[in-house]
């Protein structure tokens, strides 16, 4: 029994020892796993400290207009009408209204007494006309309102309602003549006779001014109405308009311009243009003029294109929307030469890189890396020359050449370096040699899709200030919706990027 007890104790001791050993093994394993996790986290932290946060934009489809701004001078066929005397000036036709020849446009009240007589006559006869009439309350109020309207307006605007009063009051009575019996028609007729008498007096005194021809009435007189299509010369473009507003001409002076009648058939825009603009217009009969201040565009005929001294000049002929420019003499406009479409990217995203052309067959793959083999100097080697494999990146191919640059910062390619490669025919293992020539400069952007800066080639279609359009089909190039670095100067090839 005693021997058996000792045996049990031995077994228990052995089992305890084994348990402790296994526990220690677990501790060692846990420590090792912890060390691996700690090392990995440390690596990630180091990588994050070396990485850059990305400042990127998307390579999106877009377009850029090739355009140029000019300043033109408007030329119209304009007939001026001047005052024959001094006096208060009143207009009856609004700016831009089309009138026939002989239409009343304005009048000059020399003595200032005509309106006073009109007002007195209307006031004296108003009650006789309205109060004695056997009419209904509705028609009574209507007729009274018509006459009251002209009395009130004549007080606020002393002269301009004289001409309108004759026809308007007469029309008001005619409109209700079938419904109204005027008790004192002689009194009403007296008002009309008085108005017509004053009208005739003004005509005889020459104070009415009529349109000398059919056209559009304008009061925007600027002293350049003498310039016509036929008389225009380049020096007219530097003349300065001296505009006089309608408000500044409330009193007419003798021989001062009252208004002008403008032909509304055609008008012109003359301008000095660039060499590029002249080349664009050379073989075109019609172009679209974009008037930026009006936010409008008009198709115009190229009426004349010529060169004088070292400058180019053009005259456009237009046949619509003249009223929109009646108040203008100088007008900015632009010509759109072309519209370019593709991938639109900021110019700041573009960077240049030097790449070397090598024969296509000189590039081979070793351990999942594209490489070339280059001769390097080694004093200990036979002939002081040895071969070294250089990991490279292929940027693009053209014809029989592949354009490459080293991946590692320590590797450098220079003009004159010798690349070796095997005979591409496979007929022998003969080594061929290629001497590097001068590198080509290629434009590109850094694509950030993979978490690092990956230089991709671009081919610029058109560039302006701020942006450019690049071809979306360029081999080894950027593609639509690639994430690209907005400022290429802040990145270098293969740089790790943080989101």
Tab-separated table of C-alpha atoms in Angstrom:
chain	number	residue	atom	x	y	z
A	1	UNK	CA	0.000	0.000	0.000
A	2	UNK	CA	2.833	2.294	0.860
A	3	UNK	CA	4.498	1.659	-2.495
A	4	UNK	CA	1.275	2.378	-4.293
A	5	UNK	CA	0.854	5.682	-2.410
A	6	UNK	CA	4.337	6.797	-3.444
A	7	UNK	CA	3.554	5.905	-7.019
A	8	UNK	CA	0.424	8.059	-6.988
A	9	UNK	CA	2.340	10.992	-5.573
A	10	UNK	CA	4.903	10.655	-8.348
A	11	UNK	CA	2.216	10.625	-10.986
A	12	UNK	CA	0.535	13.679	-9.469
A	13	UNK	CA	3.849	15.524	-9.311
A	14	UNK	CA	4.584	14.687	-12.916
A	15	UNK	CA	1.142	15.842	-14.015
A	16	UNK	CA	1.556	19.113	-12.099
A	17	UNK	CA	4.930	19.677	-13.730
A	18	UNK	CA	3.437	19.063	-17.165
A	19	UNK	CA	0.592	21.467	-16.457
A	20	UNK	CA	3.041	24.195	-15.421
A	21	UNK	CA	5.098	23.557	-18.524
A	22	UNK	CA	2.070	23.833	-20.782
A	23	UNK	CA	0.995	27.023	-18.995
A	24	UNK	CA	4.441	28.496	-19.581
A	25	UNK	CA	4.212	27.523	-23.245
A	26	UNK	CA	0.908	29.372	-23.509
A	27	UNK	CA	2.498	32.417	-21.909
A	28	UNK	CA	5.373	32.303	-24.385
A	29	UNK	CA	2.963	31.915	-27.296
A	30	UNK	CA	0.796	34.791	-26.039
A	31	UNK	CA	3.839	36.976	-25.635
A	32	UNK	CA	4.968	36.178	-29.144
A	33	UNK	CA	1.522	36.995	-30.580
A	34	UNK	CA	1.455	40.239	-28.583
A	35	UNK	CA	4.894	41.115	-29.948
A	36	UNK	CA	3.683	40.532	-33.501
A	37	UNK	CA	0.607	42.702	-32.976
A	38	UNK	CA	2.681	45.442	-31.348
A	39	UNK	CA	5.198	45.353	-34.188
A	40	UNK	CA	2.431	45.551	-36.789
A	41	UNK	CA	0.796	48.509	-35.054
A	42	UNK	CA	4.177	50.204	-34.784
A	43	UNK	CA	4.716	49.668	-38.507
A	44	UNK	CA	1.312	51.131	-39.304
A	45	UNK	CA	2.052	54.131	-37.124
A	46	UNK	CA	5.378	54.676	-38.838
A	47	UNK	CA	3.775	54.309	-42.246
A	48	UNK	CA	1.079	56.796	-41.287
A	49	UNK	CA	3.713	59.269	-40.144
A	50	UNK	CA	5.409	59.021	-43.530
A	51	UNK	CA	2.197	59.200	-45.555
A	52	UNK	CA	0.413	62.278	-46.801
A	53	UNK	CA	-3.249	63.043	-46.543
A	54	UNK	CA	-4.658	63.247	-50.024
A	55	UNK	CA	-5.860	66.514	-51.488
A	56	UNK	CA	-7.551	65.166	-54.546
A	57	UNK	CA	-10.140	65.813	-57.209
A	58	UNK	CA	-11.900	63.591	-59.709
A	59	UNK	CA	-10.920	63.408	-63.345
A	60	UNK	CA	-14.365	64.222	-64.702
A	61	UNK	CA	-15.672	64.754	-68.232
A	62	UNK	CA	-15.744	68.422	-69.161
A	63	UNK	CA	-15.272	71.028	-71.839
A	64	UNK	CA	-13.451	74.313	-72.313
A	65	UNK	CA	-14.394	77.017	-74.788
A	66	UNK	CA	-11.630	78.630	-76.783
A	67	UNK	CA	-12.905	82.184	-76.867
A	68	UNK	CA	-11.754	85.791	-77.037
A	69	UNK	CA	-13.288	89.055	-75.842
A	70	UNK	CA	-13.463	92.240	-77.913
A	71	UNK	CA	-15.022	95.682	-77.613
A	72	UNK	CA	-17.083	96.841	-80.560
A	73	UNK	CA	-18.571	100.123	-81.692
A	74	UNK	CA	-22.223	100.123	-82.737
A	75	UNK	CA	-22.988	101.845	-86.038
A	76	UNK	CA	-26.549	102.768	-86.997
A	77	UNK	CA	-28.229	104.834	-89.698
A	78	UNK	CA	-29.459	107.706	-87.505
A	79	UNK	CA	-31.226	110.958	-88.430
A	80	UNK	CA	-31.056	113.762	-85.868
A	81	UNK	CA	-33.870	116.266	-85.276
A	82	UNK	CA	-32.836	119.606	-83.732
A	83	UNK	CA	-34.894	122.291	-81.980
A	84	UNK	CA	-35.637	125.542	-83.781
A	85	UNK	CA	-36.240	127.486	-80.573
A	86	UNK	CA	-35.859	127.429	-76.808
A	87	UNK	CA	-38.547	126.223	-74.458
A	88	UNK	CA	-39.838	123.525	-72.162
A	89	UNK	CA	-39.479	120.129	-73.772
A	90	UNK	CA	-42.087	117.374	-73.655
A	91	UNK	CA	-42.032	113.940	-75.318
A	92	UNK	CA	-44.966	111.846	-76.489
A	93	UNK	CA	-43.182	108.713	-77.744
A	94	UNK	CA	-41.242	106.358	-75.462
A	95	UNK	CA	-37.666	105.278	-76.144
A	96	UNK	CA	-37.448	102.461	-78.673
A	97	UNK	CA	-40.940	102.825	-80.148
A	98	UNK	CA	-41.329	102.384	-83.877
A	99	UNK	CA	-43.070	105.314	-85.618
A	100	UNK	CA	-44.149	106.242	-89.108
A	101	UNK	CA	-42.981	109.264	-91.017
A	102	UNK	CA	-44.839	112.358	-89.781
A	103	UNK	CA	-45.655	110.949	-86.324
A	104	UNK	CA	-45.567	113.467	-83.483
A	105	UNK	CA	-42.553	112.825	-81.261
A	106	UNK	CA	-42.121	115.897	-79.054
A	107	UNK	CA	-43.029	119.568	-78.645
A	108	UNK	CA	-41.433	122.727	-77.292
A	109	UNK	CA	-43.638	125.149	-75.306
A	110	UNK	CA	-42.134	128.565	-75.962
A	111	UNK	CA	-44.322	130.817	-73.821
A	112	UNK	CA	-45.558	128.346	-71.208
A	113	UNK	CA	-49.120	129.708	-71.450
A	114	UNK	CA	-50.708	127.063	-73.619
A	115	UNK	CA	-51.100	124.504	-70.866
A	116	UNK	CA	-52.531	127.116	-68.520
A	117	UNK	CA	-55.235	127.948	-71.074
A	118	UNK	CA	-55.973	124.271	-71.567
A	119	UNK	CA	-56.336	123.663	-67.851
A	120	UNK	CA	-58.642	126.655	-67.415
A	121	UNK	CA	-60.902	125.637	-70.294
A	122	UNK	CA	-61.191	122.041	-69.080
A	123	UNK	CA	-62.028	123.139	-65.540
A	124	UNK	CA	-64.694	125.655	-66.660
A	125	UNK	CA	-66.508	123.275	-68.942
A	126	UNK	CA	-66.116	120.067	-66.945
A	127	UNK	CA	-69.158	120.620	-64.748
A	128	UNK	CA	-71.332	121.760	-67.647
A	129	UNK	CA	-70.598	118.607	-69.569
A	130	UNK	CA	-71.007	116.135	-66.749
A	131	UNK	CA	-73.477	117.591	-64.282
A	132	UNK	CA	-76.132	118.438	-66.885
A	133	UNK	CA	-76.011	115.117	-68.648
A	134	UNK	CA	-78.989	112.794	-68.356
A	135	UNK	CA	-77.011	109.628	-67.767
A	136	UNK	CA	-76.963	106.720	-65.355
A	137	UNK	CA	-74.819	106.800	-62.240
A	138	UNK	CA	-72.359	104.322	-63.760
A	139	UNK	CA	-71.881	106.229	-66.995
A	140	UNK	CA	-71.792	109.504	-65.093
A	141	UNK	CA	-68.912	108.278	-62.966
A	142	UNK	CA	-67.104	106.945	-66.015
A	143	UNK	CA	-67.318	110.197	-67.967
A	144	UNK	CA	-66.430	112.265	-64.927
A	145	UNK	CA	-63.414	110.071	-64.264
A	146	UNK	CA	-62.142	110.555	-67.812
A	147	UNK	CA	-62.172	114.327	-67.590
A	148	UNK	CA	-60.873	114.383	-64.020
A	149	UNK	CA	-57.986	112.184	-65.078
A	150	UNK	CA	-56.753	114.696	-67.620
A	151	UNK	CA	-57.218	117.638	-65.300
A	152	UNK	CA	-55.129	115.945	-62.608
A	153	UNK	CA	-52.488	114.747	-65.041
A	154	UNK	CA	-52.213	118.124	-66.660
A	155	UNK	CA	-51.354	119.600	-63.272
A	156	UNK	CA	-48.636	117.022	-62.609
A	157	UNK	CA	-47.262	117.076	-66.147
A	158	UNK	CA	-48.073	120.590	-67.414
A	159	UNK	CA	-47.565	120.101	-71.112
A	160	UNK	CA	-47.218	116.566	-72.320
A	161	UNK	CA	-50.950	115.720	-72.051
A	162	UNK	CA	-52.144	118.441	-74.409
A	163	UNK	CA	-51.842	116.350	-77.543
A	164	UNK	CA	-53.304	113.256	-75.897
A	165	UNK	CA	-56.196	115.204	-74.341
A	166	UNK	CA	-57.835	116.002	-77.676
A	167	UNK	CA	-58.179	112.438	-78.878
A	168	UNK	CA	-58.738	110.847	-75.492
A	169	UNK	CA	-61.594	113.076	-74.323
A	170	UNK	CA	-63.239	112.848	-77.735
A	171	UNK	CA	-62.951	109.049	-77.608
A	172	UNK	CA	-64.379	108.919	-74.085
A	173	UNK	CA	-67.548	110.678	-75.178
A	174	UNK	CA	-67.882	108.607	-78.336
A	175	UNK	CA	-67.583	105.396	-76.310
A	176	UNK	CA	-70.721	106.232	-74.330
A	177	UNK	CA	-72.542	108.279	-76.957
A	178	UNK	CA	-75.005	105.488	-77.551
A	179	UNK	CA	-75.870	105.443	-73.853
A	180	UNK	CA	-75.579	109.089	-72.849
A	181	UNK	CA	-77.580	112.128	-73.781
A	182	UNK	CA	-75.479	115.221	-73.143
A	183	UNK	CA	-77.687	118.108	-72.013
A	184	UNK	CA	-75.222	120.790	-73.137
A	185	UNK	CA	-73.361	119.471	-76.207
A	186	UNK	CA	-72.275	123.006	-77.080
A	187	UNK	CA	-70.263	123.212	-73.841
A	188	UNK	CA	-68.493	119.948	-74.552
A	189	UNK	CA	-67.778	120.950	-78.116
A	190	UNK	CA	-66.285	124.147	-76.759
A	191	UNK	CA	-63.688	122.109	-74.873
A	192	UNK	CA	-62.702	120.162	-77.975
A	193	UNK	CA	-62.589	123.293	-80.118
A	194	UNK	CA	-60.315	124.978	-77.589
A	195	UNK	CA	-57.928	122.021	-77.533
A	196	UNK	CA	-57.807	121.878	-81.316
A	197	UNK	CA	-57.206	125.602	-81.514
A	198	UNK	CA	-54.192	125.305	-79.222
A	199	UNK	CA	-52.963	122.362	-81.222
A	200	UNK	CA	-53.171	124.348	-84.447
A	201	UNK	CA	-51.379	127.300	-82.864
A	202	UNK	CA	-48.518	125.057	-81.857
A	203	UNK	CA	-48.276	123.587	-85.337
A	204	UNK	CA	-48.176	127.037	-86.871
A	205	UNK	CA	-45.516	128.167	-84.412
A	206	UNK	CA	-43.340	125.208	-85.352
A	207	UNK	CA	-43.269	123.796	-81.820
A	208	UNK	CA	-44.329	120.288	-82.834
A	209	UNK	CA	-41.545	117.967	-83.973
A	210	UNK	CA	-42.406	114.995	-86.122
A	211	UNK	CA	-40.499	111.947	-87.327
A	212	UNK	CA	-38.762	112.849	-90.620
A	213	UNK	CA	-38.828	109.168	-91.658
A	214	UNK	CA	-40.076	105.825	-90.447
A	215	UNK	CA	-37.945	104.103	-87.843
A	216	UNK	CA	-37.277	103.763	-84.139
A	217	UNK	CA	-37.297	106.774	-81.817
A	218	UNK	CA	-34.280	107.195	-79.549
A	219	UNK	CA	-33.236	109.968	-77.193
A	220	UNK	CA	-29.759	108.525	-76.522
A	221	UNK	CA	-27.680	111.133	-78.338
A	222	UNK	CA	-23.911	110.716	-77.915
A	223	UNK	CA	-22.293	112.794	-80.650
A	224	UNK	CA	-21.292	109.809	-82.796
A	225	UNK	CA	-24.376	109.666	-84.983
A	226	UNK	CA	-22.315	110.945	-87.914
A	227	UNK	CA	-20.519	107.588	-88.224
A	228	UNK	CA	-22.178	105.359	-90.809
A	229	UNK	CA	-21.283	102.036	-92.359
A	230	UNK	CA	-19.846	103.818	-95.380
A	231	UNK	CA	-17.960	106.530	-93.478
A	232	UNK	CA	-16.483	104.334	-90.730
A	233	UNK	CA	-12.722	104.435	-90.290
A	234	UNK	CA	-10.567	102.726	-87.627
A	235	UNK	CA	-9.876	106.016	-85.851
A	236	UNK	CA	-13.590	106.152	-84.944
A	237	UNK	CA	-12.980	103.306	-82.508
A	238	UNK	CA	-11.039	105.613	-80.184
A	239	UNK	CA	-13.605	108.411	-80.218
A	240	UNK	CA	-15.372	108.889	-76.900
A	241	UNK	CA	-19.184	109.200	-76.830
A	242	UNK	CA	-20.581	112.228	-74.987
A	243	UNK	CA	-23.997	111.014	-73.941
A	244	UNK	CA	-26.734	113.439	-72.885
A	245	UNK	CA	-29.612	111.793	-71.080
A	246	UNK	CA	-33.230	112.652	-71.686
A	247	UNK	CA	-33.508	113.947	-68.106
A	248	UNK	CA	-30.749	116.475	-68.798
A	249	UNK	CA	-32.711	117.916	-71.723
A	250	UNK	CA	-35.910	119.061	-69.999
A	251	UNK	CA	-35.405	122.494	-71.563
A	252	UNK	CA	-34.585	122.653	-75.253
A	253	UNK	CA	-31.936	125.024	-76.540
A	254	UNK	CA	-31.968	126.397	-80.047
A	255	UNK	CA	-30.236	123.976	-82.444
A	256	UNK	CA	-29.906	121.309	-79.722
A	257	UNK	CA	-30.753	117.721	-80.676
A	258	UNK	CA	-34.227	116.650	-79.528
A	259	UNK	CA	-34.270	113.037	-80.716
A	260	UNK	CA	-33.137	110.762	-83.492
A	261	UNK	CA	-34.836	108.286	-85.809
A	262	UNK	CA	-32.924	105.042	-86.273
A	263	UNK	CA	-33.368	102.622	-89.163
A	264	UNK	CA	-34.523	99.354	-87.667
A	265	UNK	CA	-33.578	97.202	-90.634
A	266	UNK	CA	-29.848	96.674	-90.075
A	267	UNK	CA	-27.176	97.795	-87.665
A	268	UNK	CA	-23.459	97.148	-87.427
A	269	UNK	CA	-20.707	96.420	-84.920
A	270	UNK	CA	-17.141	97.407	-85.828
A	271	UNK	CA	-14.105	96.219	-83.868
A	272	UNK	CA	-10.366	95.732	-83.946
A	273	UNK	CA	-9.576	92.042	-83.569
A	274	UNK	CA	-6.565	89.832	-82.969
A	275	UNK	CA	-4.699	87.786	-85.550
A	276	UNK	CA	-6.381	84.683	-84.166
A	277	UNK	CA	-9.788	86.313	-84.533
A	278	UNK	CA	-9.040	87.359	-88.100
A	279	UNK	CA	-7.965	83.823	-89.001
A	280	UNK	CA	-11.173	82.449	-87.498
A	281	UNK	CA	-13.359	84.861	-89.498
A	282	UNK	CA	-11.422	84.544	-92.745
A	283	UNK	CA	-13.603	81.938	-94.449
A	284	UNK	CA	-16.817	82.459	-92.522
A	285	UNK	CA	-19.861	84.359	-93.700
A	286	UNK	CA	-21.879	84.123	-90.494
A	287	UNK	CA	-20.752	83.836	-86.866
A	288	UNK	CA	-22.395	83.917	-83.466
A	289	UNK	CA	-21.624	87.007	-81.410
A	290	UNK	CA	-21.963	86.524	-77.649
A	291	UNK	CA	-22.908	89.740	-75.836
A	292	UNK	CA	-21.848	89.014	-72.277
A	293	UNK	CA	-23.438	92.039	-70.586
A	294	UNK	CA	-26.801	91.230	-72.148
A	295	UNK	CA	-26.388	87.488	-71.621
A	296	UNK	CA	-27.461	87.081	-75.228
A	297	UNK	CA	-26.120	85.860	-78.540
A	298	UNK	CA	-26.929	86.962	-82.085
A	299	UNK	CA	-25.990	85.442	-85.429
A	300	UNK	CA	-24.222	88.155	-87.418
A	301	UNK	CA	-22.934	88.429	-90.963
A	302	UNK	CA	-19.241	89.158	-91.509
A	303	UNK	CA	-19.788	92.253	-93.629
A	304	UNK	CA	-16.149	93.302	-93.930
A	305	UNK	CA	-12.776	91.958	-92.767
A	306	UNK	CA	-9.618	93.867	-93.592
A	307	UNK	CA	-6.181	94.881	-92.360
A	308	UNK	CA	-4.915	98.417	-91.956
A	309	UNK	CA	-1.282	98.906	-91.001
A	310	UNK	CA	-0.560	96.091	-88.508
A	311	UNK	CA	-4.106	95.727	-87.159
A	312	UNK	CA	-7.115	93.673	-88.233
A	313	UNK	CA	-10.630	95.115	-88.353
A	314	UNK	CA	-14.060	93.587	-88.819
A	315	UNK	CA	-17.555	94.954	-89.364
A	316	UNK	CA	-20.465	92.702	-88.446
A	317	UNK	CA	-23.931	93.212	-89.903
A	318	UNK	CA	-26.938	92.405	-87.709
A	319	UNK	CA	-30.644	92.426	-88.504
A	320	UNK	CA	-32.358	91.857	-85.143
A	321	UNK	CA	-32.604	92.989	-81.517
A	322	UNK	CA	-31.418	96.516	-82.250
A	323	UNK	CA	-33.714	97.947	-79.555
A	324	UNK	CA	-31.757	96.054	-76.905
A	325	UNK	CA	-28.709	98.160	-77.779
A	326	UNK	CA	-30.288	101.569	-78.440
A	327	UNK	CA	-28.639	103.068	-75.368
A	328	UNK	CA	-25.235	101.564	-76.211
A	329	UNK	CA	-22.383	102.769	-78.395
A	330	UNK	CA	-19.575	100.621	-77.034
A	331	UNK	CA	-20.433	96.956	-76.517
A	332	UNK	CA	-18.263	94.033	-75.311
A	333	UNK	CA	-18.683	90.740	-77.132
A	334	UNK	CA	-16.850	87.477	-77.504
A	335	UNK	CA	-16.241	85.022	-80.294
A	336	UNK	CA	-16.074	81.313	-79.508
A	337	UNK	CA	-13.503	79.703	-81.780
A	338	UNK	CA	-13.855	76.131	-80.615
A	339	UNK	CA	-15.159	73.846	-77.897
A	340	UNK	CA	-12.890	71.108	-76.562
A	341	UNK	CA	-14.176	68.080	-74.660
A	342	UNK	CA	-12.433	65.317	-72.754
A	343	UNK	CA	-11.205	64.965	-69.178
A	344	UNK	CA	-11.054	68.340	-67.444
A	345	UNK	CA	-8.305	68.672	-64.847
A	346	UNK	CA	-6.701	71.609	-63.000
A	347	UNK	CA	-3.346	72.769	-64.334
A	348	UNK	CA	-1.922	72.514	-60.808
A	349	UNK	CA	-2.430	68.734	-60.981
A	350	UNK	CA	0.019	68.386	-63.880
A	351	UNK	CA	3.671	67.466	-63.410
A	352	UNK	CA	6.495	66.740	-65.832
A	353	UNK	CA	8.695	63.643	-65.639
A	354	UNK	CA	11.731	62.487	-67.592
A	355	UNK	CA	11.549	59.023	-69.150
A	356	UNK	CA	14.081	57.148	-71.288
A	357	UNK	CA	13.239	55.239	-74.469
A	358	UNK	CA	14.593	51.684	-74.577
A	359	UNK	CA	13.896	48.840	-77.014
A	360	UNK	CA	10.695	47.004	-76.164
A	361	UNK	CA	12.531	43.694	-75.889
A	362	UNK	CA	14.969	45.177	-73.360
A	363	UNK	CA	12.248	45.118	-70.695
A	364	UNK	CA	11.761	41.811	-68.910
A	365	UNK	CA	9.925	40.594	-65.817
A	366	UNK	CA	11.757	39.126	-62.847
A	367	UNK	CA	10.060	38.345	-59.523
A	368	UNK	CA	6.883	40.191	-60.608
A	369	UNK	CA	8.884	43.334	-61.318
A	370	UNK	CA	9.650	44.887	-64.694
A	371	UNK	CA	13.373	45.424	-65.116
A	372	UNK	CA	16.140	46.325	-67.515
A	373	UNK	CA	19.767	45.179	-67.445
A	374	UNK	CA	22.409	47.884	-67.450
A	375	UNK	CA	26.197	47.839	-67.595
A	376	UNK	CA	27.811	49.436	-64.537
A	377	UNK	CA	31.447	50.048	-63.645
A	378	UNK	CA	32.966	47.565	-61.188
A	379	UNK	CA	36.761	47.703	-60.620
A	380	UNK	CA	36.750	44.155	-59.280
A	381	UNK	CA	34.915	42.672	-62.259
A	382	UNK	CA	36.507	41.304	-65.391
A	383	UNK	CA	36.933	44.228	-67.733
A	384	UNK	CA	35.820	46.541	-64.898
A	385	UNK	CA	32.230	46.107	-66.074
A	386	UNK	CA	29.372	44.116	-64.626
A	387	UNK	CA	25.644	43.837	-65.279
A	388	UNK	CA	22.999	45.111	-62.908
A	389	UNK	CA	19.242	44.665	-63.004
A	390	UNK	CA	17.298	47.919	-62.527
A	391	UNK	CA	13.613	47.770	-61.486
A	392	UNK	CA	11.720	50.174	-63.704
A	393	UNK	CA	8.210	51.438	-64.381
A	394	UNK	CA	6.840	51.506	-67.906
A	395	UNK	CA	5.122	54.844	-68.565
A	396	UNK	CA	4.076	54.281	-72.173
A	397	UNK	CA	5.055	52.665	-75.441
A	398	UNK	CA	5.464	54.125	-78.903
A	399	UNK	CA	6.441	52.209	-82.002
A	400	UNK	CA	9.316	49.896	-80.981
A	401	UNK	CA	10.292	51.863	-77.897
A	402	UNK	CA	9.236	51.578	-74.275
A	403	UNK	CA	9.595	54.691	-72.111
A	404	UNK	CA	10.817	53.893	-68.611
A	405	UNK	CA	12.209	55.369	-65.397
A	406	UNK	CA	13.738	53.663	-62.311
A	407	UNK	CA	11.481	52.817	-59.376
A	408	UNK	CA	14.110	53.028	-56.621
A	409	UNK	CA	15.480	56.444	-55.700
A	410	UNK	CA	19.036	55.111	-55.658
A	411	UNK	CA	18.855	53.966	-59.261
A	412	UNK	CA	19.638	56.586	-61.869
A	413	UNK	CA	19.557	56.449	-65.653
A	414	UNK	CA	21.691	58.885	-67.642
A	415	UNK	CA	22.262	59.573	-71.321
A	416	UNK	CA	25.143	57.384	-72.461
A	417	UNK	CA	24.344	54.459	-70.154
A	418	UNK	CA	24.352	51.074	-71.897
A	419	UNK	CA	21.399	48.694	-71.747
A	420	UNK	CA	21.957	45.040	-72.634
A	421	UNK	CA	19.366	42.573	-73.825
A	422	UNK	CA	19.077	39.289	-75.684
A	423	UNK	CA	18.567	38.997	-79.421
A	424	UNK	CA	14.769	39.303	-79.816
A	425	UNK	CA	14.707	36.818	-82.703
A	426	UNK	CA	15.623	34.032	-80.300
A	427	UNK	CA	18.033	32.583	-82.847
A	428	UNK	CA	20.932	32.915	-80.445
A	429	UNK	CA	21.794	34.168	-77.023
A	430	UNK	CA	23.734	37.048	-78.489
A	431	UNK	CA	23.766	40.100	-76.259
A	432	UNK	CA	22.649	43.329	-77.872
A	433	UNK	CA	23.514	46.775	-76.608
A	434	UNK	CA	21.508	49.998	-76.536
A	435	UNK	CA	22.936	53.365	-75.537
A	436	UNK	CA	20.492	55.650	-73.747
A	437	UNK	CA	19.784	58.894	-75.545
A	438	UNK	CA	18.376	62.075	-74.039
A	439	UNK	CA	15.195	61.525	-72.033
A	440	UNK	CA	11.793	62.700	-73.151
A	441	UNK	CA	9.704	64.961	-70.947
A	442	UNK	CA	6.212	63.616	-70.401
A	443	UNK	CA	3.283	65.371	-68.731
A	444	UNK	CA	1.086	63.510	-66.313
A	445	UNK	CA	-0.872	63.491	-63.079
A	446	UNK	CA	-0.633	61.493	-59.880
A	447	UNK	CA	-3.493	58.993	-59.650
A	448	UNK	CA	-4.284	58.096	-56.036
A	449	UNK	CA	-6.668	55.164	-56.561
A	450	UNK	CA	-4.323	52.550	-55.068
A	451	UNK	CA	-3.287	54.429	-51.934
A	452	UNK	CA	-0.055	55.782	-53.391
A	453	UNK	CA	0.916	58.387	-55.969
A	454	UNK	CA	0.954	56.648	-59.342
A	455	UNK	CA	2.117	58.879	-62.209
A	456	UNK	CA	-0.093	58.565	-65.299
A	457	UNK	CA	0.596	60.150	-68.651
A	458	UNK	CA	-1.698	62.803	-70.179
A	459	UNK	CA	-2.010	64.283	-73.655
A	460	UNK	CA	-3.297	67.857	-73.524
A	461	UNK	CA	-5.923	68.787	-76.099
A	462	UNK	CA	-6.420	72.395	-75.006
A	463	UNK	CA	-5.209	74.486	-72.082
A	464	UNK	CA	-6.287	77.783	-70.597
A	465	UNK	CA	-5.681	79.586	-67.334
A	466	UNK	CA	-6.617	77.265	-64.505
A	467	UNK	CA	-7.738	74.148	-66.378
A	468	UNK	CA	-7.026	71.955	-69.361
A	469	UNK	CA	-8.735	69.254	-71.408
A	470	UNK	CA	-6.833	65.977	-71.853
A	471	UNK	CA	-7.491	62.949	-74.043
A	472	UNK	CA	-9.450	60.248	-72.241
A	473	UNK	CA	-8.120	57.454	-74.490
A	474	UNK	CA	-4.365	57.942	-73.991
A	475	UNK	CA	-2.565	54.636	-73.461
A	476	UNK	CA	-1.114	54.268	-69.960
A	477	UNK	CA	-3.011	57.479	-69.198
A	478	UNK	CA	-5.509	58.916	-66.756
A	479	UNK	CA	-9.118	57.749	-67.004
A	480	UNK	CA	-12.484	59.315	-66.234
A	481	UNK	CA	-13.257	59.363	-62.506
A	482	UNK	CA	-9.703	58.553	-61.481
A	483	UNK	CA	-8.838	60.194	-58.187
A	484	UNK	CA	-5.978	62.583	-58.937
A	485	UNK	CA	-3.803	64.841	-56.792
A	486	UNK	CA	-5.067	68.418	-57.031
A	487	UNK	CA	-1.576	69.865	-56.503
A	488	UNK	CA	1.132	67.718	-58.071
A	489	UNK	CA	3.938	69.735	-56.458
A	490	UNK	CA	3.025	68.224	-53.068
A	491	UNK	CA	3.613	64.632	-54.226
A	492	UNK	CA	6.288	62.365	-55.598
A	493	UNK	CA	6.087	59.060	-57.419
A	494	UNK	CA	5.049	56.055	-55.249
A	495	UNK	CA	4.365	58.232	-52.196
A	496	UNK	CA	1.949	56.549	-49.765
A	497	UNK	CA	-1.334	58.427	-49.374
A	498	UNK	CA	-3.719	58.546	-46.420
A	499	UNK	CA	-7.414	59.052	-47.056
